Structures are given as C-alpha cells and as structure tokens.
Short mmCIF file of C-alpha atoms in Angstrom, two decimals:
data_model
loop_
_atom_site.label_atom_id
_atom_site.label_comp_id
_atom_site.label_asym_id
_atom_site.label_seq_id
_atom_site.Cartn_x
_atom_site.Cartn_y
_atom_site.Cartn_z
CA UNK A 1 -13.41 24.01 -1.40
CA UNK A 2 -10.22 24.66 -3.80
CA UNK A 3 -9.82 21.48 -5.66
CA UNK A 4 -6.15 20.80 -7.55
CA UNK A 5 -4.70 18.35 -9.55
CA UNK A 6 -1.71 16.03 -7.71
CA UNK A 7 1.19 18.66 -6.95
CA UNK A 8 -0.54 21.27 -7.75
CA UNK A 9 -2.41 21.95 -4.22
CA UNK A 10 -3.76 25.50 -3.65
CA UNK A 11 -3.76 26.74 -0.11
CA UNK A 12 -7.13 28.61 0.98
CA UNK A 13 -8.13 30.31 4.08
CA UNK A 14 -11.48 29.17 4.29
CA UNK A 15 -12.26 28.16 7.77
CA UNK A 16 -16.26 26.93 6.50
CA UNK A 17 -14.58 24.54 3.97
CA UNK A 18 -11.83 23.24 7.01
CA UNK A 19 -14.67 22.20 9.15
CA UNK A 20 -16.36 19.64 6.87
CA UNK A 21 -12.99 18.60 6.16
CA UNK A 22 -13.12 17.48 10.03
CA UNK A 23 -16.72 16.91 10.36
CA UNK A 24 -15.62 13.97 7.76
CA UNK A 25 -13.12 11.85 10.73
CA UNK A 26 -15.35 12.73 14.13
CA UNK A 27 -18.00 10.71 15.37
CA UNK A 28 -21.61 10.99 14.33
CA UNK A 29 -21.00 11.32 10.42
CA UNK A 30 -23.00 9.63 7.73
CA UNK A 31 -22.31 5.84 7.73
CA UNK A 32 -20.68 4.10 4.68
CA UNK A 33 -23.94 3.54 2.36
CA UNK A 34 -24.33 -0.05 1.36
CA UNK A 35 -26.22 -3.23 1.87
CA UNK A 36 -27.09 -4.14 5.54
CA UNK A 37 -23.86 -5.66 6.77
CA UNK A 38 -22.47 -7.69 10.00
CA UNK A 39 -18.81 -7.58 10.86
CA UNK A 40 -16.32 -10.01 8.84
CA UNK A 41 -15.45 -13.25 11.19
CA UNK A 42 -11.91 -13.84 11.75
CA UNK A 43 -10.81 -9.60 11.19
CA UNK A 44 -8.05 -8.93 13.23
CA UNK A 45 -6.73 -5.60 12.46
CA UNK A 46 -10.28 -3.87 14.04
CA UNK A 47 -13.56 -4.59 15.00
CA UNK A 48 -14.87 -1.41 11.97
CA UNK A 49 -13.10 -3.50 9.36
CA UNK A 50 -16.54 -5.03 7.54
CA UNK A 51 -17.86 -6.89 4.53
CA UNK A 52 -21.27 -6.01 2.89
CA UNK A 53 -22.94 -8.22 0.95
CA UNK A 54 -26.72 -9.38 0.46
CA UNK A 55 -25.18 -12.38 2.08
CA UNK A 56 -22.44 -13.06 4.58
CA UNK A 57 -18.45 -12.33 3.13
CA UNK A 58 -16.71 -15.33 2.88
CA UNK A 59 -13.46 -16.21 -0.24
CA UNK A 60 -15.98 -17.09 -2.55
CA UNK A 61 -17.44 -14.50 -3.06
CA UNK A 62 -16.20 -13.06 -6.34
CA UNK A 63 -17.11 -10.51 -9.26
CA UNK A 64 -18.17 -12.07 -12.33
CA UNK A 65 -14.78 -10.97 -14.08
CA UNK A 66 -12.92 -12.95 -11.01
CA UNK A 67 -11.98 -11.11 -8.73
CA UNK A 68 -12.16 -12.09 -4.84
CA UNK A 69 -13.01 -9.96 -2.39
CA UNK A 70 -10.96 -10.73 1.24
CA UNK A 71 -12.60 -11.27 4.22
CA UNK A 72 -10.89 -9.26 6.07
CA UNK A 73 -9.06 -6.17 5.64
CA UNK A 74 -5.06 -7.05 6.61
CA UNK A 75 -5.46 -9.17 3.20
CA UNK A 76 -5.87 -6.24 0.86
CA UNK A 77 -2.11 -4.97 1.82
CA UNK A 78 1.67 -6.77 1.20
CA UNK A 79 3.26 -7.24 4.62
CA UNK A 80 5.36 -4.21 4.18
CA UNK A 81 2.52 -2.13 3.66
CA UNK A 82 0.61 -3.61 6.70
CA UNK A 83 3.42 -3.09 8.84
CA UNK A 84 3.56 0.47 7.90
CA UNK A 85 0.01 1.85 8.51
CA UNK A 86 0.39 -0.57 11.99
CA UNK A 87 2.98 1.82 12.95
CA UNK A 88 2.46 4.92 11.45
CA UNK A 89 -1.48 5.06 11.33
CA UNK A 90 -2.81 3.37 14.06
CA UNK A 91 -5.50 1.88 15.02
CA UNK A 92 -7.01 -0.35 12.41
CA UNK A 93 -10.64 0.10 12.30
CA UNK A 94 -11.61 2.25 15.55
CA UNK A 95 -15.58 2.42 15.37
CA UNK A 96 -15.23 6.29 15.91
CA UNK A 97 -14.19 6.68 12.16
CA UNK A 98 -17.70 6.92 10.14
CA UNK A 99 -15.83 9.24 7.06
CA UNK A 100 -17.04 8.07 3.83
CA UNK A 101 -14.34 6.52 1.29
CA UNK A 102 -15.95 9.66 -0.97
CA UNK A 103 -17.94 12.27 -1.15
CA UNK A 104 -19.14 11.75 -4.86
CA UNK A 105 -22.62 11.84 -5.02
CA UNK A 106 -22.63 9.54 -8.43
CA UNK A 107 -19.76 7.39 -6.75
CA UNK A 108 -21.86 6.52 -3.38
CA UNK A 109 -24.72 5.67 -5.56
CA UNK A 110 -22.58 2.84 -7.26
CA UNK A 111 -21.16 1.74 -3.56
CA UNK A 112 -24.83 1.67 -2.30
CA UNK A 113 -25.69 -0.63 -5.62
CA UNK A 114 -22.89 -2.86 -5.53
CA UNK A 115 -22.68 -6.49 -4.57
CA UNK A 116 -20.29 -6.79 -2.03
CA UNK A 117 -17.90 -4.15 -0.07
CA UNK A 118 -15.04 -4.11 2.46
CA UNK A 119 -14.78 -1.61 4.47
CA UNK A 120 -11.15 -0.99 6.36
CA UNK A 121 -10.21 2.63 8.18
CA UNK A 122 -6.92 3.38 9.93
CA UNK A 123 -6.48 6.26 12.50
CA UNK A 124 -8.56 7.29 15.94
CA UNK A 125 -11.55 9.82 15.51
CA UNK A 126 -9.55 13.20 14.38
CA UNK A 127 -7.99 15.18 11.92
CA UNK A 128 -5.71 12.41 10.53
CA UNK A 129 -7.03 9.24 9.35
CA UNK A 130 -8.24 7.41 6.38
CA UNK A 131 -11.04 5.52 5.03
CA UNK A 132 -11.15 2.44 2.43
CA UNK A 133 -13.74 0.56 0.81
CA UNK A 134 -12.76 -2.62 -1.74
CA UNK A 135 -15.78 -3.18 -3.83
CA UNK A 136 -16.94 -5.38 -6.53
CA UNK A 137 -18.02 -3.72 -9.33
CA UNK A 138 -19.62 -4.91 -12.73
CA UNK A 139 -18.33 -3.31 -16.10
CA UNK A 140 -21.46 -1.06 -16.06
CA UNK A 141 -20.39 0.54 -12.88
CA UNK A 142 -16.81 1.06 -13.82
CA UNK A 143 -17.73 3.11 -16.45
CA UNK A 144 -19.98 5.14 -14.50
CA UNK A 145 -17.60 5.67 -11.85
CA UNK A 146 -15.37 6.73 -14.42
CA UNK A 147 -17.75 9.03 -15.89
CA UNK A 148 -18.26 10.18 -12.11
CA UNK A 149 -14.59 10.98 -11.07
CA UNK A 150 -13.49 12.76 -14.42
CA UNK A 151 -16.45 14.88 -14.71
CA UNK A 152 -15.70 15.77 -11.23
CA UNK A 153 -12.30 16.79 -12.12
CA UNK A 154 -9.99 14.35 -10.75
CA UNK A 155 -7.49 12.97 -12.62
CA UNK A 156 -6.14 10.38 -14.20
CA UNK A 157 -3.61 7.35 -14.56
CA UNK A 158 -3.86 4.09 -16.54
CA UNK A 159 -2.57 1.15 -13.71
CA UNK A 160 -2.78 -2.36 -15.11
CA UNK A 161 -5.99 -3.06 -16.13
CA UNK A 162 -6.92 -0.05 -14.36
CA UNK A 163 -7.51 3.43 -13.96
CA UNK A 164 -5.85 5.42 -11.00
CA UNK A 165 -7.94 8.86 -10.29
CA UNK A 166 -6.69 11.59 -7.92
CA UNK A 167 -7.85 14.62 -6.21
CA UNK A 168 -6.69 16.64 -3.27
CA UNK A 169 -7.12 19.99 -1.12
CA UNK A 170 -6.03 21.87 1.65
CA UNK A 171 -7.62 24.81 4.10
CA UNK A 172 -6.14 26.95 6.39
CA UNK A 173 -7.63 26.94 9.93
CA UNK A 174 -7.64 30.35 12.13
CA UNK A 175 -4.57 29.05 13.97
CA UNK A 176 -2.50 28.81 10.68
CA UNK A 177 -2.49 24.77 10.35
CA UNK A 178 -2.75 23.50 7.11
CA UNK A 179 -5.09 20.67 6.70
CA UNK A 180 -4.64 17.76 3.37
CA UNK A 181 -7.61 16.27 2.47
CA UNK A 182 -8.35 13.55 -0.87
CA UNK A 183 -9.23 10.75 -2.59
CA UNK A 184 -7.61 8.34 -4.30
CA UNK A 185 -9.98 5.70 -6.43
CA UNK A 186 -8.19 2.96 -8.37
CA UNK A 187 -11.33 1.33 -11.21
CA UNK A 188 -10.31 -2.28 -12.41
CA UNK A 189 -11.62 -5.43 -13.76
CA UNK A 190 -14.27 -6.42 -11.78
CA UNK A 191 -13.44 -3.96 -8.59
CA UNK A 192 -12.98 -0.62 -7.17
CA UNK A 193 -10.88 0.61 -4.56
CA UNK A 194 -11.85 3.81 -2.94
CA UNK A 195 -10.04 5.87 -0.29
CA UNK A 196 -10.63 8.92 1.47
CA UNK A 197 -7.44 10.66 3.23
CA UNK A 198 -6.98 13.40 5.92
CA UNK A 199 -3.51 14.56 6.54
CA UNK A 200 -1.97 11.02 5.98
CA UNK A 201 -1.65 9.69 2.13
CA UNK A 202 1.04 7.10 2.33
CA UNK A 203 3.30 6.78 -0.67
CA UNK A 204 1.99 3.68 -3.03
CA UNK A 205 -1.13 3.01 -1.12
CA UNK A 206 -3.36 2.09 -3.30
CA UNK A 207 -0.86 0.60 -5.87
CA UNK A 208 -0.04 -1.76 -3.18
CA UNK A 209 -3.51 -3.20 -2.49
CA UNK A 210 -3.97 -3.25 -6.74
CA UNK A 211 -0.84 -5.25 -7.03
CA UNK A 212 -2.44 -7.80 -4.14
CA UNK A 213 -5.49 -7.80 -5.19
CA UNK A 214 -4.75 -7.82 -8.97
CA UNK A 215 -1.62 -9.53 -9.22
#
C-alpha cells in the first residue's frame, strides 16, 4: 500500500492492496476490539452504534480529565453535521459494517485497553463508508497513540488541546476506478477520536465532533 501525506495522494495499480481496502467495509471482517459490550439504550441513528465499557454507557461516565462520553452516537455531531452524513452517507450504523476505526496495530491495542468506547459507522456494507470510535483515553495512552500514528507516518496538526493526525491512499482496480482510503485520529484531553474512511471523507469531520465534544 502507497501511503501519502494529505494532498499529496499517489495513485498505484495494485489490485492485492485494493482488495483489503474492500475486505475492510464487507461483512465478516474483524470486529472492533474492546471490552464486551451491549448496544447503547435510547441510539437512534442505528442499531451498530455501541458503547463499551466494563459497565453499561450511561452520561456519567467520564475520563478522569472530564470528558463525557455520549450515549449515543447522533450526540458526537452539531446538527449540521448530522444532517449531512443523514443525507449524504446513509445509513447510520448498518450491522454489515465490521471495518475497524484503524488498522494500527499499537493503536487497537490502546482501543482494546481503554475504559469506555463508542462506536458509530455510516454507509451500507461496500466500497464507501466509514467507521468511528470516541474513546476515553488516559494521558498514558495519548502519548502512546501519538507515538503510534507518527512513527507510522501520518501526520500532524495541533487542534485545541489536541492533536489532528492524517493519512490516506488510493489503488487502482482492473476496471480503472480509483479507490480513497484513510484515517483521520484527533488525540485530546482525556479522549480519542478515531475514524476510518473509504471513498467518503467529509470536509471538517472530525473537527466537528472535537468542537462538540470539546467545546
């Protein structure tokens, strides 16, 4: 797989590294790692949209730098961007999507360790969808997930608090489509969003669920 920085995509005809890029939004892929979870009461933008915990989700349950993990997932966007992915991405958490936020080894480790996740998707089983997990994360984790993503090559944007890390490719299939693939992670007091993209990255995504979140 050709990895490149934001922009700076490089297009390569490799048809082996295309179908893991598919394998990653079809049925019968790896679960999200994490604590044993049940699905978050009161979701209603998709059955898939869950909270892990060692306990059930509820609003208090919070990092120990404050920050509050929603119970379900329509409360991590603004209304505009809600409305948007309604439209343009739909559905909201089809149980056919089982693509992993990442595919960092040293980043799945922290989301398997971590206290608490929610888990939100948006498009059917295909080659255009995405995949987010909100986590909370202690200051020990941070850094090793920022350890993780710039040894790995992504890059990187102070955002608040924060730290915004990108990375993107794209494969050619035999028929001369162009797949987009990425991940954008956003590391910030107390939490970590992580999102994995196929062919649909919508503009301010993940600054819009920092700015709810965060504040």
């Amino acid at each position: 797989m050709v990895v490149s920085e934001p922009g700076r995509t490089t297009r390569a005809a490799a048809v082996t590294t295309l179908a893991a890029i598919l394998l990653l939004a079809t049925p019968g892929c790896v679960p999200e790692p994490g604590p044993t979870a049940s699905p978050s009461t009161g979701a209603s933008i998709g059955a898939s949209a869950t909270a892990t915990a060692s306990a059930s989700p509820s609003t208090d349950e919070t990092s120990t730098t404050g920050l509050v993990l929603p119970d379900t997932c329509e409360q991590i966007y603004s209304p505009t961007m809600l409305a948007t992915l309604t439209a343009e991405v739909p559905p909201s958490g089809d149980p056919g999507i089982t693509m992993l936020a990442t595919q960092n080894v040293d980043a799945l480790e922290v989301l398997q360790s971590a206290e608490a996740t929610l888990r939100c998707t948006w498009g059917p089983p295909s080659d255009r969808g995405m995949a987010t997990n909100v986590t909370l994360v202690t200051a020990e984790q941070g850094a090793a997930l920022d350890a993780a993503f710039r040894g790995a090559g992504f890059s990187a944007e102070s955002l608040g608090e924060g730290t915004v890390y990108r990375i993107s490719t794209e494969a050619i299939t035999q028929d001369d489509v162009l797949v987009s693939s990425g991940e954008t992670h956003y590391v910030g007091v107390g939490g970590w969003v992580a999102t994995h993209w196929i062919n649909v990255d919508p503009p301010g995504y993940t600054e819009d669920i920092v700015v709810t979140l965060w504040g």
